XYZ file of C-alpha atoms in Angstrom:
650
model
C 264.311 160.765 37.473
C 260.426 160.909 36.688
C 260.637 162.333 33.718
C 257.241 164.323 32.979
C 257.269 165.400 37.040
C 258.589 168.819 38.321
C 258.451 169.884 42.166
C 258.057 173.662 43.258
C 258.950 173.992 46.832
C 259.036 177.487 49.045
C 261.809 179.063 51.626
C 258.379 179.853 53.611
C 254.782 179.884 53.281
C 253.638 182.144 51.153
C 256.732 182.531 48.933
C 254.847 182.262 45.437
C 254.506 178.308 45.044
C 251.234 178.455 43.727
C 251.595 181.554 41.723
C 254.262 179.643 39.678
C 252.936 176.508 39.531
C 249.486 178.548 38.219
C 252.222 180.298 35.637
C 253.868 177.256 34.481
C 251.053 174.940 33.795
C 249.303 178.426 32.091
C 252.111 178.587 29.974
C 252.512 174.827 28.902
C 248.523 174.605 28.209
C 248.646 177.390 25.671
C 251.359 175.787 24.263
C 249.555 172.560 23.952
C 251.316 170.567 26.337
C 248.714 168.385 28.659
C 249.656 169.466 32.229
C 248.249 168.967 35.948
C 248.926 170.503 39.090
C 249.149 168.447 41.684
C 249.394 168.980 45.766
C 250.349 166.067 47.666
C 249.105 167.670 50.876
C 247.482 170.603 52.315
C 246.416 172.724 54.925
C 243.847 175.047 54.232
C 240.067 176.487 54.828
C 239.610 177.621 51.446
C 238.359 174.683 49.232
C 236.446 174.139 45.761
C 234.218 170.994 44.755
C 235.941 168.695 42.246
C 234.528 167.523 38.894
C 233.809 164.657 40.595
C 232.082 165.477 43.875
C 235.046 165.620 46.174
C 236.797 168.184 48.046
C 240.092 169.934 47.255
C 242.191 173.029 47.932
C 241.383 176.542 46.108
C 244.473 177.050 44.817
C 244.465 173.356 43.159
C 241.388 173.989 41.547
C 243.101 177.613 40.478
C 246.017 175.854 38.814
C 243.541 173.657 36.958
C 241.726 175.891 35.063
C 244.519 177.358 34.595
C 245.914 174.194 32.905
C 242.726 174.305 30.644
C 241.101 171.443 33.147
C 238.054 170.473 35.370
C 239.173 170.322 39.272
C 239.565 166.611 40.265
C 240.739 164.878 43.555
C 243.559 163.673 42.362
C 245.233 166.995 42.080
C 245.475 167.374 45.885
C 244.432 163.425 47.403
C 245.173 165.097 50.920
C 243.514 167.915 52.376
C 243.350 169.013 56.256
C 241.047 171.540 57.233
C 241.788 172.433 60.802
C 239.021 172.932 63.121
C 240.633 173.540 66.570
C 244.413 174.657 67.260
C 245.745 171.257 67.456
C 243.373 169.464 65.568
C 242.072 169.121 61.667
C 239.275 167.517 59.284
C 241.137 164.965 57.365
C 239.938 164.596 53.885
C 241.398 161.846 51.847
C 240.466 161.580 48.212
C 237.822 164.428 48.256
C 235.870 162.757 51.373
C 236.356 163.440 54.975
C 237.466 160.169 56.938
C 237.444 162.070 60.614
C 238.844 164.683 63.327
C 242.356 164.056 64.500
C 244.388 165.503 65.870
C 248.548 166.131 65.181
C 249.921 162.598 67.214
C 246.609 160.520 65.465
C 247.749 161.914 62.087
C 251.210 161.089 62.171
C 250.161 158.239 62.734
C 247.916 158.049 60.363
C 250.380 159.152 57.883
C 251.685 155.807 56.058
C 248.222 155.266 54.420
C 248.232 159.267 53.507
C 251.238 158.867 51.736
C 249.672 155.736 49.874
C 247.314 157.906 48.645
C 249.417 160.549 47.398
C 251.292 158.486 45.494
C 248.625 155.995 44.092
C 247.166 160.159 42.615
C 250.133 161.070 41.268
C 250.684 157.691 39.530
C 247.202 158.806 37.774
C 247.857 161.703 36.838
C 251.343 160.413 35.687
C 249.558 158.124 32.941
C 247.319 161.110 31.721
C 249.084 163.738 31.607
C 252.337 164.825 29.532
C 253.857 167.045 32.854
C 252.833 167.151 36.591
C 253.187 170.319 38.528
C 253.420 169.378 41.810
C 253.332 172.094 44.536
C 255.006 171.518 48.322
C 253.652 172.934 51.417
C 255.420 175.653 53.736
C 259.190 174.876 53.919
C 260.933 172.102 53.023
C 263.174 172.422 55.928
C 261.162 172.171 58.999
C 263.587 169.685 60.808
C 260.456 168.697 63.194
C 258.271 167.493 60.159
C 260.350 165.467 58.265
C 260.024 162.014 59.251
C 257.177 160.521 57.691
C 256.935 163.552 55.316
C 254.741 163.445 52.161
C 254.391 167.479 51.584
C 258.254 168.120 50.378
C 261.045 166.770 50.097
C 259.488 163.282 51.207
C 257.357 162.974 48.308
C 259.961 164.076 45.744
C 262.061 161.816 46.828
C 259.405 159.199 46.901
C 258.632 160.320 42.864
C 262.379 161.122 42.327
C 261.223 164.209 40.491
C 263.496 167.803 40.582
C 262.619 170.570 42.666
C 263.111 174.334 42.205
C 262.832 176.410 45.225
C 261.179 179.758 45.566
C 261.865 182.599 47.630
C 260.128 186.062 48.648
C 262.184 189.074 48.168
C 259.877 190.878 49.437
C 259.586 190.361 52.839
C 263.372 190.602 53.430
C 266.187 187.922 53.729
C 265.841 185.976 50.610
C 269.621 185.412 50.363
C 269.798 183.533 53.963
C 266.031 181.795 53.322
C 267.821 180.325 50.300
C 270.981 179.675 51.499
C 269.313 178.294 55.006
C 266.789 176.150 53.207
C 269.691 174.428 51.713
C 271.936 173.793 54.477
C 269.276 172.118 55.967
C 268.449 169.383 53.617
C 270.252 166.410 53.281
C 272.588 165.735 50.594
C 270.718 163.516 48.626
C 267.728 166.508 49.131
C 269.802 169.089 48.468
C 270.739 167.687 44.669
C 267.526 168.108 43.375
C 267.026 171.251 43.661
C 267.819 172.325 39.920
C 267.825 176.159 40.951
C 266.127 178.852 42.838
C 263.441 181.941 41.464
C 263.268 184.482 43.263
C 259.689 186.206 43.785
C 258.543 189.764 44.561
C 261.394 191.435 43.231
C 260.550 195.441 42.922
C 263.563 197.894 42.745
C 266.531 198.267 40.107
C 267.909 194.787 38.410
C 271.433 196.202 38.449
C 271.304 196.496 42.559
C 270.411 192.557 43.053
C 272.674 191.116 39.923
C 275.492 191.279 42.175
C 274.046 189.226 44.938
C 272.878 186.361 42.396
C 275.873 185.863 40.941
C 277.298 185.429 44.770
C 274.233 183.235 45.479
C 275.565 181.084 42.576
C 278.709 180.863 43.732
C 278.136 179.932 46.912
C 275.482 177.483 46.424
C 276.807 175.839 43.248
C 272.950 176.201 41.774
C 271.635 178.671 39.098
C 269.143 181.478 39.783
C 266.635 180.728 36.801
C 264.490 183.694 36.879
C 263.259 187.006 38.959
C 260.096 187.751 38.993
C 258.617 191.086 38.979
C 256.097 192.311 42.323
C 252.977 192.637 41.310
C 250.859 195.207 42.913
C 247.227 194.238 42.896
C 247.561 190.799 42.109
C 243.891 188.893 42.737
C 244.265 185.203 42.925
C 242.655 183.321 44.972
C 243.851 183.157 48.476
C 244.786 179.294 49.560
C 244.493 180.012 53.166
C 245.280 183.505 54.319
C 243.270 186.289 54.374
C 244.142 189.822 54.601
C 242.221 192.638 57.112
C 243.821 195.282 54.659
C 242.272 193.941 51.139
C 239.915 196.554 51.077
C 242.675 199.799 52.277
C 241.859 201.613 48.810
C 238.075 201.164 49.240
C 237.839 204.963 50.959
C 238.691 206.115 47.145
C 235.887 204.718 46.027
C 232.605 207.468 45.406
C 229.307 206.379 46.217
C 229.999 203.406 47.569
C 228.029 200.422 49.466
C 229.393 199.492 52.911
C 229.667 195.847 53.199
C 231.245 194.167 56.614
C 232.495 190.492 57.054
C 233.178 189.798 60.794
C 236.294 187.791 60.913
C 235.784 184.701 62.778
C 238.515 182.400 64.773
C 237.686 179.479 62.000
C 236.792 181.626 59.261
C 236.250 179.503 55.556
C 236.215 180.157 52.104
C 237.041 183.986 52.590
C 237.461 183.957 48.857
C 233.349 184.023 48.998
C 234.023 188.427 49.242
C 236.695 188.236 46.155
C 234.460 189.704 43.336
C 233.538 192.317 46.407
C 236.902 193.324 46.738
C 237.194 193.860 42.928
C 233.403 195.841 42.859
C 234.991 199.664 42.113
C 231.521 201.063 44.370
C 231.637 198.476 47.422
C 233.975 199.553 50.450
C 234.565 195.823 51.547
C 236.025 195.918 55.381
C 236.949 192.453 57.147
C 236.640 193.568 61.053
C 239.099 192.368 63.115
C 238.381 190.014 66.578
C 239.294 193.788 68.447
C 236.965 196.361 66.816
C 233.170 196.892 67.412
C 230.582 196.734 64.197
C 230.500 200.062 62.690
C 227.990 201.691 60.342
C 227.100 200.149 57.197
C 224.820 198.613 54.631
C 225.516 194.834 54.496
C 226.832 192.445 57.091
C 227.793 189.228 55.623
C 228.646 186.119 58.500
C 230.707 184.297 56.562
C 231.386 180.335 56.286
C 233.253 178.270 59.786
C 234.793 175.492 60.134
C 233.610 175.577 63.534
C 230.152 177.169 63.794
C 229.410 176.848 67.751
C 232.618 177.623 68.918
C 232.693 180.928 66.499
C 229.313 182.036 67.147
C 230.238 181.886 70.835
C 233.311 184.010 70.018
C 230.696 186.575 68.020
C 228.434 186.646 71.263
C 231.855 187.369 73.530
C 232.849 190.312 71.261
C 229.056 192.031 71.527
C 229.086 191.370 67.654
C 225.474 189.892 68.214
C 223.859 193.035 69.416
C 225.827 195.112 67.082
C 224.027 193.604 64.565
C 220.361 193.760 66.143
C 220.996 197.117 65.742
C 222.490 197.141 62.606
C 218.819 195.417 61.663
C 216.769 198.185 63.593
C 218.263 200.128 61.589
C 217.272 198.883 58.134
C 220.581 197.074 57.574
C 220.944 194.210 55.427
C 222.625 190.864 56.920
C 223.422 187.902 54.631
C 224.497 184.423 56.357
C 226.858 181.987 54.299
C 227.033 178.324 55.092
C 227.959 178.282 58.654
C 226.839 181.774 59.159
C 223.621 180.352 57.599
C 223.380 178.315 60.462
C 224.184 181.030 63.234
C 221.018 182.658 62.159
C 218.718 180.358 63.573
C 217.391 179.463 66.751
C 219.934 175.844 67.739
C 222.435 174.444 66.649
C 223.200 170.811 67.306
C 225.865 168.921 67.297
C 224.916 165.819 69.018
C 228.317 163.775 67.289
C 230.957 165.853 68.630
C 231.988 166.589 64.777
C 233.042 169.959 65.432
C 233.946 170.063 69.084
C 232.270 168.917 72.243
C 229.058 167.242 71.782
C 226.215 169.088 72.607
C 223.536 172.350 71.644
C 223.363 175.711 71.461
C 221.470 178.738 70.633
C 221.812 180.793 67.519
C 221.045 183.938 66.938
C 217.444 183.664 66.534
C 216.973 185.927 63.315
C 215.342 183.387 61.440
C 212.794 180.148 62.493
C 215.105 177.147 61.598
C 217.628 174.444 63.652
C 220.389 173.093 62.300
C 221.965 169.643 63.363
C 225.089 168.994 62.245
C 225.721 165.741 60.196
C 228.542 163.477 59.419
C 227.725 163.175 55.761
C 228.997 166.066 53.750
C 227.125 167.616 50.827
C 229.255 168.461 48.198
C 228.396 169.487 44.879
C 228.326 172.456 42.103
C 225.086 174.614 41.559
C 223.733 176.404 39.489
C 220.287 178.056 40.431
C 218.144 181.342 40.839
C 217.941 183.862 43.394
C 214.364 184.589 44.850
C 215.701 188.192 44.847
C 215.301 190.017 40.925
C 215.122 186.300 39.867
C 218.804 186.483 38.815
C 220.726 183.626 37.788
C 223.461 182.459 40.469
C 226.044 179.667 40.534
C 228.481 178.383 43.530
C 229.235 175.258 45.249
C 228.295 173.503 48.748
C 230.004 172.396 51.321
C 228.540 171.717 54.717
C 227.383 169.212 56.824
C 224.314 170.560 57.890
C 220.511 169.396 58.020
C 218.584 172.684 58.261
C 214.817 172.761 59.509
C 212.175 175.182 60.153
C 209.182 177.390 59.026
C 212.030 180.082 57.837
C 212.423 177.818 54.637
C 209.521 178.130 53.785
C 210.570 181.412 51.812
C 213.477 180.457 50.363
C 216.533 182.163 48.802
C 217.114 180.099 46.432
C 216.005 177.830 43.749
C 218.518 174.997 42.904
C 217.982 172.227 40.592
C 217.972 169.742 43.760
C 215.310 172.182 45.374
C 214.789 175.279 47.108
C 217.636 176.775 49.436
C 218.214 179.238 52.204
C 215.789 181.556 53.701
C 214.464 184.673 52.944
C 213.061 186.549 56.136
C 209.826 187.896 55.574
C 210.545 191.779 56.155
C 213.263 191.161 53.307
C 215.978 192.324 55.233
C 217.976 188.410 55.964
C 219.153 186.001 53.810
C 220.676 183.004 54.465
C 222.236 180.283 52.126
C 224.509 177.682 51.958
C 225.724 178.063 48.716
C 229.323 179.888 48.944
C 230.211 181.686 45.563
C 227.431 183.823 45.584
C 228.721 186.732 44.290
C 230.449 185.185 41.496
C 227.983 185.315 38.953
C 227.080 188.806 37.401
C 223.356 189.196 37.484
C 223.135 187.715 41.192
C 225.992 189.583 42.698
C 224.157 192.922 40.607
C 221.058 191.488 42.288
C 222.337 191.019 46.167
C 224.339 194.804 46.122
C 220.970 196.335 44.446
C 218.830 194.756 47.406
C 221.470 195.731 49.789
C 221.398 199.639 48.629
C 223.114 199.939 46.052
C 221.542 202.750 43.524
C 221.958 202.636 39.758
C 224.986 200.164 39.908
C 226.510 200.386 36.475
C 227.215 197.552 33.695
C 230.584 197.025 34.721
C 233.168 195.068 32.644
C 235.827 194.961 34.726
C 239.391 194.328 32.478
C 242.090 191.693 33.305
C 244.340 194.811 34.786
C 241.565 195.564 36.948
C 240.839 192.355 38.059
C 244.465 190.789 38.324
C 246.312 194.527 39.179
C 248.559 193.970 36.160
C 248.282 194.557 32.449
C 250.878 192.722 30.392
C 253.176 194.422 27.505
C 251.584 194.803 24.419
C 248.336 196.658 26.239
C 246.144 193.741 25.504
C 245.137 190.767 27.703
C 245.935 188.198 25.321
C 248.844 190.012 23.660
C 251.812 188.352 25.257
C 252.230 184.622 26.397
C 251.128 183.687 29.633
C 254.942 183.484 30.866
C 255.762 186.554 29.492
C 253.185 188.331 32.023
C 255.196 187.160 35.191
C 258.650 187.569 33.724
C 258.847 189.937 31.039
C 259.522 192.664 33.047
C 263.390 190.978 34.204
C 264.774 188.345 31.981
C 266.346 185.596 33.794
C 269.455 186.240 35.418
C 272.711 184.707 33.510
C 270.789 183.625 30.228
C 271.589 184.823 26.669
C 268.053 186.367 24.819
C 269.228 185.124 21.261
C 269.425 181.843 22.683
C 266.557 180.443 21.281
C 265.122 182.538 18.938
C 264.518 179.729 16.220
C 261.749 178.970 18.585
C 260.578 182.944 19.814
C 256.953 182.389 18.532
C 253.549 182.312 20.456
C 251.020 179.612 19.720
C 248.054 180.536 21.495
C 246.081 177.112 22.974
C 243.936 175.415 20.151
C 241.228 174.568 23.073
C 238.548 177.393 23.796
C 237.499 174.937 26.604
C 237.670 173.528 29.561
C 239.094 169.709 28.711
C 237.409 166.858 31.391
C 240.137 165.550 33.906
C 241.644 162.117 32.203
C 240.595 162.865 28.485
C 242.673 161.067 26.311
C 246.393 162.290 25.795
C 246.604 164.181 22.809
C 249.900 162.740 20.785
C 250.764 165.093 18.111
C 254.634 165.829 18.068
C 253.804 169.387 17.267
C 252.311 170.311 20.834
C 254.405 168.140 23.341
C 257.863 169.383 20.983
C 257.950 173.352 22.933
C 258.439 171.775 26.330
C 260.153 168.528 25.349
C 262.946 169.054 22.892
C 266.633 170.626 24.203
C 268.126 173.745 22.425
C 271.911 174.641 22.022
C 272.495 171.347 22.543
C 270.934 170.949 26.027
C 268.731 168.087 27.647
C 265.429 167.399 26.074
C 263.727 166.989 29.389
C 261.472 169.377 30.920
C 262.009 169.313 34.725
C 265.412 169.942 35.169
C 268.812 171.937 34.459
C 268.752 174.222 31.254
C 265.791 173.368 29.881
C 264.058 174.826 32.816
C 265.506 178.004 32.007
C 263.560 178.198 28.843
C 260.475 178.497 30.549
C 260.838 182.098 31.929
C 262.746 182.950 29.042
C 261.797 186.330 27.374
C 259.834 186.011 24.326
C 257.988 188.609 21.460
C 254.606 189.545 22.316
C 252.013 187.358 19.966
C 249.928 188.733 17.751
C 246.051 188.998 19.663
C 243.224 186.816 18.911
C 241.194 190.151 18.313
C 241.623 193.479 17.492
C 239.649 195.122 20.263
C 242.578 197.125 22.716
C 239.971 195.950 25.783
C 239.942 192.361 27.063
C 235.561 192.261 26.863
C 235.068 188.555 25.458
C 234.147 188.017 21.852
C 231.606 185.495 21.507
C 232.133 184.116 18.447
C 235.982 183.689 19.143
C 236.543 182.661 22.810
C 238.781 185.242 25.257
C 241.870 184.260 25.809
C 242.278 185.141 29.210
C 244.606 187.654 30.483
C 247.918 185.760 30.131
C 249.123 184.869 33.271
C 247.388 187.636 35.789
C 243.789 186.633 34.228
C 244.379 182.953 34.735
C 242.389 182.506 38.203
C 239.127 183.334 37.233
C 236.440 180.636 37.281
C 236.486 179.900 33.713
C 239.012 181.616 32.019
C 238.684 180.695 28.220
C 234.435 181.175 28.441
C 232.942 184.616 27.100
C 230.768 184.162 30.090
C 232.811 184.256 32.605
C 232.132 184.847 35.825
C 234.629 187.405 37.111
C 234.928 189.019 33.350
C 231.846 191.298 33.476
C 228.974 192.616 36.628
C 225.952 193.086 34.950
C 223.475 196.235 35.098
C 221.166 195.373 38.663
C 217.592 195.016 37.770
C 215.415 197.610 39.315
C 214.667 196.227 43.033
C 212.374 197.941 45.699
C 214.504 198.036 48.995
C 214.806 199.729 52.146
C 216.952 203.037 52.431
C 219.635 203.073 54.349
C 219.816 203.358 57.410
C 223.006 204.570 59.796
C 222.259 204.497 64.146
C 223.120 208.076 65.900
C 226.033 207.303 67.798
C 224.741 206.413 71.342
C 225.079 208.897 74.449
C 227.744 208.746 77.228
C 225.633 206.497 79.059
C 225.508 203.825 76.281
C 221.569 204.372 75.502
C 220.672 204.527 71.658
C 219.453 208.170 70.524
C 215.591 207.822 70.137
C 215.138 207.518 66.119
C 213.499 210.301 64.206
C 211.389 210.310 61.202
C 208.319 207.818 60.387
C 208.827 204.128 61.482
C 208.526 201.266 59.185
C 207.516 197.765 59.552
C 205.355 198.046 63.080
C 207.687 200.755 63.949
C 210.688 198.431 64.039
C 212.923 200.662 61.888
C 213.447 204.159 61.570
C 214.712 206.398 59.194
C 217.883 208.302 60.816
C 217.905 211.838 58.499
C 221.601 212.213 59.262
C 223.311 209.201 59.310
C 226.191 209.655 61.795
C 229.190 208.931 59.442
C 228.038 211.568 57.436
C 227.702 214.264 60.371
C 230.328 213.374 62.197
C 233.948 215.508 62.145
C 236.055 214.142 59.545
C 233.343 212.327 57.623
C 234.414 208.845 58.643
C 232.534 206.638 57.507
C 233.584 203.475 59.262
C 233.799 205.187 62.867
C 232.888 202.908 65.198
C 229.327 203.301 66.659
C 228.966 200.201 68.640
């Protein structure tokens, strides 16, 4: 077996793969073992820029910080984006080499699997353990042939597997037990056990079902963990209408609205607005018309004509050419950039048939879409409050027109976006834009947001979970997932020669492929057996160890908050505080919002819901900007029975 290799493969999609791959390679970094995640292949809209310029999967560049490393393309060589029903962008090695669609990929497959392996082979030599994490199930009987995702590429790496399960959403016992009788024998050995995820009730009520799931499958159940309410890591490829249900709690409160479009990407754009404690952050559904609010943001497509038609079919456009009379703030992201203009051309066919057509008209630009992609990490001002902003690109995209003349932007490379000149649209195509404190303070001030405070939000906030001890950094980082239910079937005094913490000796993000470190010392917690068991990592008992209960470790600091100290580095929050951006920097993105500075904006603005006959009320109050908008005295959500404030008014 490849001995530095271990495999975690799911019952379904969405069963907590990359949650404990993120866990384990947390855990080994801050015991100073050198590990890498790895995904041979996947299937997602959400992707990050790589260290070095490619493309990869969120949740791949998630596990890498979390494993103390820069993003590279060799921790996912195989990415498809897909950009009709049956078709997908095919991105091998961080660069796109075409459209195809499902019979021109499997046929395309043999060379796809040469380049999984000839990345895993690299990150083999530089790296002390490889997490790799499979895709969906490993037994869908009509993908197996030819299949580098699963089971196929362990067996191609001869590496062990565990399999993971949901509790949550109901059968776990026949997902297990199906998942097995499905694989073949030779499949079915190396899986060295099962975890079970998403576990929330009394212990004592499921104990009796492991030890029958043991029985009858012959393979040990190495560890429950706990559900976590709250949890915010970034989303691989799903997105959730209901991520904002608590929102109505919040007081005083900016409305912000993301249309949710057919090929809707990087979603996880809105995640620092779903964490803001004053923005109500709704995701409208294809069915329901635009209500009230302050912001509309269009976000990012993987198929810009073919949404923006969608947008036009649902009345969505003139919703929000009202939402603009109004004095409403829009922002457009990448592809929703692009919908702002006047055309759109795609003379190549990249993104579906070959051919033109018209945006929305907001802003005096054309876009024509390009094979080359731009790709890269930024780090820039906003035109807005001159605040400081940092995100990535990816588009493919050559923009044009007197709107860019007033940009958004200011990038090292040059100027970006558009800024229109009555300062209610901005466009951009850098995604991440809320990321950085003093821009997202910025965007939500010029948006309407009064007096927003100097917010520091802590790791429980942010990740919906605050470990045992009460401190971010007090317990190791596999403590936070399993501390709550020690591994079913294993003795706590087991190893307690070895129950200490030793907190990572690197404050820093290490570049992909720096140079092994070989002290004894930090590869000996993963490596060497105890009672007597194997030595190796991967498989059988010595797996065990890994969600094994331990003390909580002393803190780095005394403060009982998890604000970063800058002289000695925050630790991050364990395991829940290992997605943000940067997690061992004291300027972290996601680890404080900064006070706004002071911005001049419009007020806000709600529309008087229109009459039975569908005509607009006629606005009240002074006009502004050539009589354009008006001031409505009563907004409608305010007046209205109930107080609702996202009735629908379109």
């Amino acid at each position: 077996m490849s001995a530095n290799t271990l495999m975690v493969q799911g019952t379904t999609s969405d069963a907590g793969k990359s949650l404990l791959v993120t866990a384990l390679g947390r855990w080994l970094h801050r015991q100073g073992v050198r590990a890498a995640p790895f995904k041979p292949q996947n299937m997602a809209l959400n992707s990050a820029v790589a260290v070095n310029g490619g493309e990869i999967g969120r949740s791949q560049a998630v596990q890498a910080l979390a494993c103390g490393l820069e993003p590279h393309t060799d921790m996912n060589p195989v990415l498809l984006k897909p950009n009709t029903d049956i078709g997908s962008q095919v991105i091998i090695h961080g660069k796109a080499v075409g459209n195809m669609n499902a019979q021109d990929y499997y046929d395309y497959k043999p060379q796809a699997r040469i380049a999984t392996l000839e990345a895993h082979r690299r990150l083999s030599e530089r790296y002390e353990v490889v997490l790799v994490e499979g895709a969906g199930s490993p037994a869908e009987i009509n993908l197996r042939a030819n299949d580098i995702a699963n089971m196929g590429f362990a067996e191609s790496v001869d590496c062990p597997v565990i399999l993971v399960a949901d509790i949550d959403r109901g059968g776990v016992f026949a997902h297990l037990v199906g998942t097995l009788e499905l694989l073949s024998d030779s499949e079915r050995a190396r899986v060295k056990g099962f975890v079970i995820n998403r576990f929330r009730g009394d212990m004592a009520l499921l104990t009796p079902g492991l030890h029958w799931l043991e029985q009858h499958t012959g393979k040990p159940v190495l560890g429950v963990l706990p559900y976590l309410p709250g949890l915010h890591l970034e989303a691989e490829d799903s997105l959730s209408l209901g991520a904002s249900a608590a929102a109505a709690e919040k007081e005083g409160q900016l409305r912000v609205l993301v249309p949710v479009l057919p090929r809707i990407s990087n979603h996880t754009d809105f995640d620092p607005l779903r964490l803001h404690p004053r923005v109500d952050l709704r995701f409208l559904p294809a069915d329901q018309a635009i209500p009230a609010c302050d912001l509309i943001i269009l976000p990012g497509s993987k198929s810009v004509r073919g949404d923006l038609a969608r947008l036009r079919a649902r009345g969505w456009d003139q919703a929000i050419q009202r939402h603009l009379r109004y004095g409403g703030k829009l922002i457009g992201i990448c592809g929703g950039f692009q919908m702002l203009g006047h055309r759109i051309h795609d003379p190549k066919g990249l993104e579906s048939q070959a051919g033109s057509s018209d945006g929305l008209g907001l802003l005096a630009m054309e876009t024509t879409l390009d094979s080359e992609k731009q790709l890269s990490n930024q780090r820039g001002r906003l035109a807005i409050a001159d605040a400081a902003v940092s995100g990535y690109e990816i588009h493919a995209g050559i923009t044009t027109g007197p709107a860019l003349d007033n940009p958004a932007l200011y990038l090292p490379r040059g100027a970006d976006g558009a800024l229109s000149a009555d300062g209610q649209i901005l466009g951009t195509y850098l995604h991440g834009l809320f990321e950085s404190p003093p821009a997202c303070a910025a965007l939500l001030g010029w948006a309407g947001l009064d007096q927003a405070p100097d917010l520091r939000l802590p790791c429980a906030a942010r990740r919906g979970h605050r470990p045992p001890g009460g401190r971010c950094g007090g317990t190791s980082g596999r403590q936070a997932i399993a501390g709550t239910a020690r591994p079913h079937g294993l003795n706590p005094g087991r190893n307690e020669h070895r129950d200490h913490h030793r907190p990572s000796r690197r404050d820093r993000l290490e570049p992909h492929g720096a140079p092994a470190r070989a002290s004894a010392d930090r590869i000996e917690p993963a490596r060497a057996g105890a009672g007597g068991g194997s030595g190796r990592m991967p498989g059988g008992r010595a797996i065990r160890r890994h969600f094994q209960q331990r003390p909580a470790a002393r803190p780095r600091h005394g403060r009982s908050d998890c604000r970063p100290q800058p002289a000695q580095g925050h630790p991050g929050c364990a395991l829940t505080g290992m997605a943000s951006r940067d997690l061992d920097r004291p300027d972290s993105a996601q680890s404080r919002i900064a006070s706004p500075a002071r911005l001049c904006h419009l007020p806000r603005q709600y529309p008087r819901p229109a009459d039975s006959a569908g005509r607009e009320p006629a606005p009240t109050s002074s006009a502004r900007h050539g009589g354009h908008v008006r001031v409505c005295p009563t907004p409608c959500w305010r007046a209205s029975p109930g107080g609702d404030p996202w009735r629908s008014v379109g």
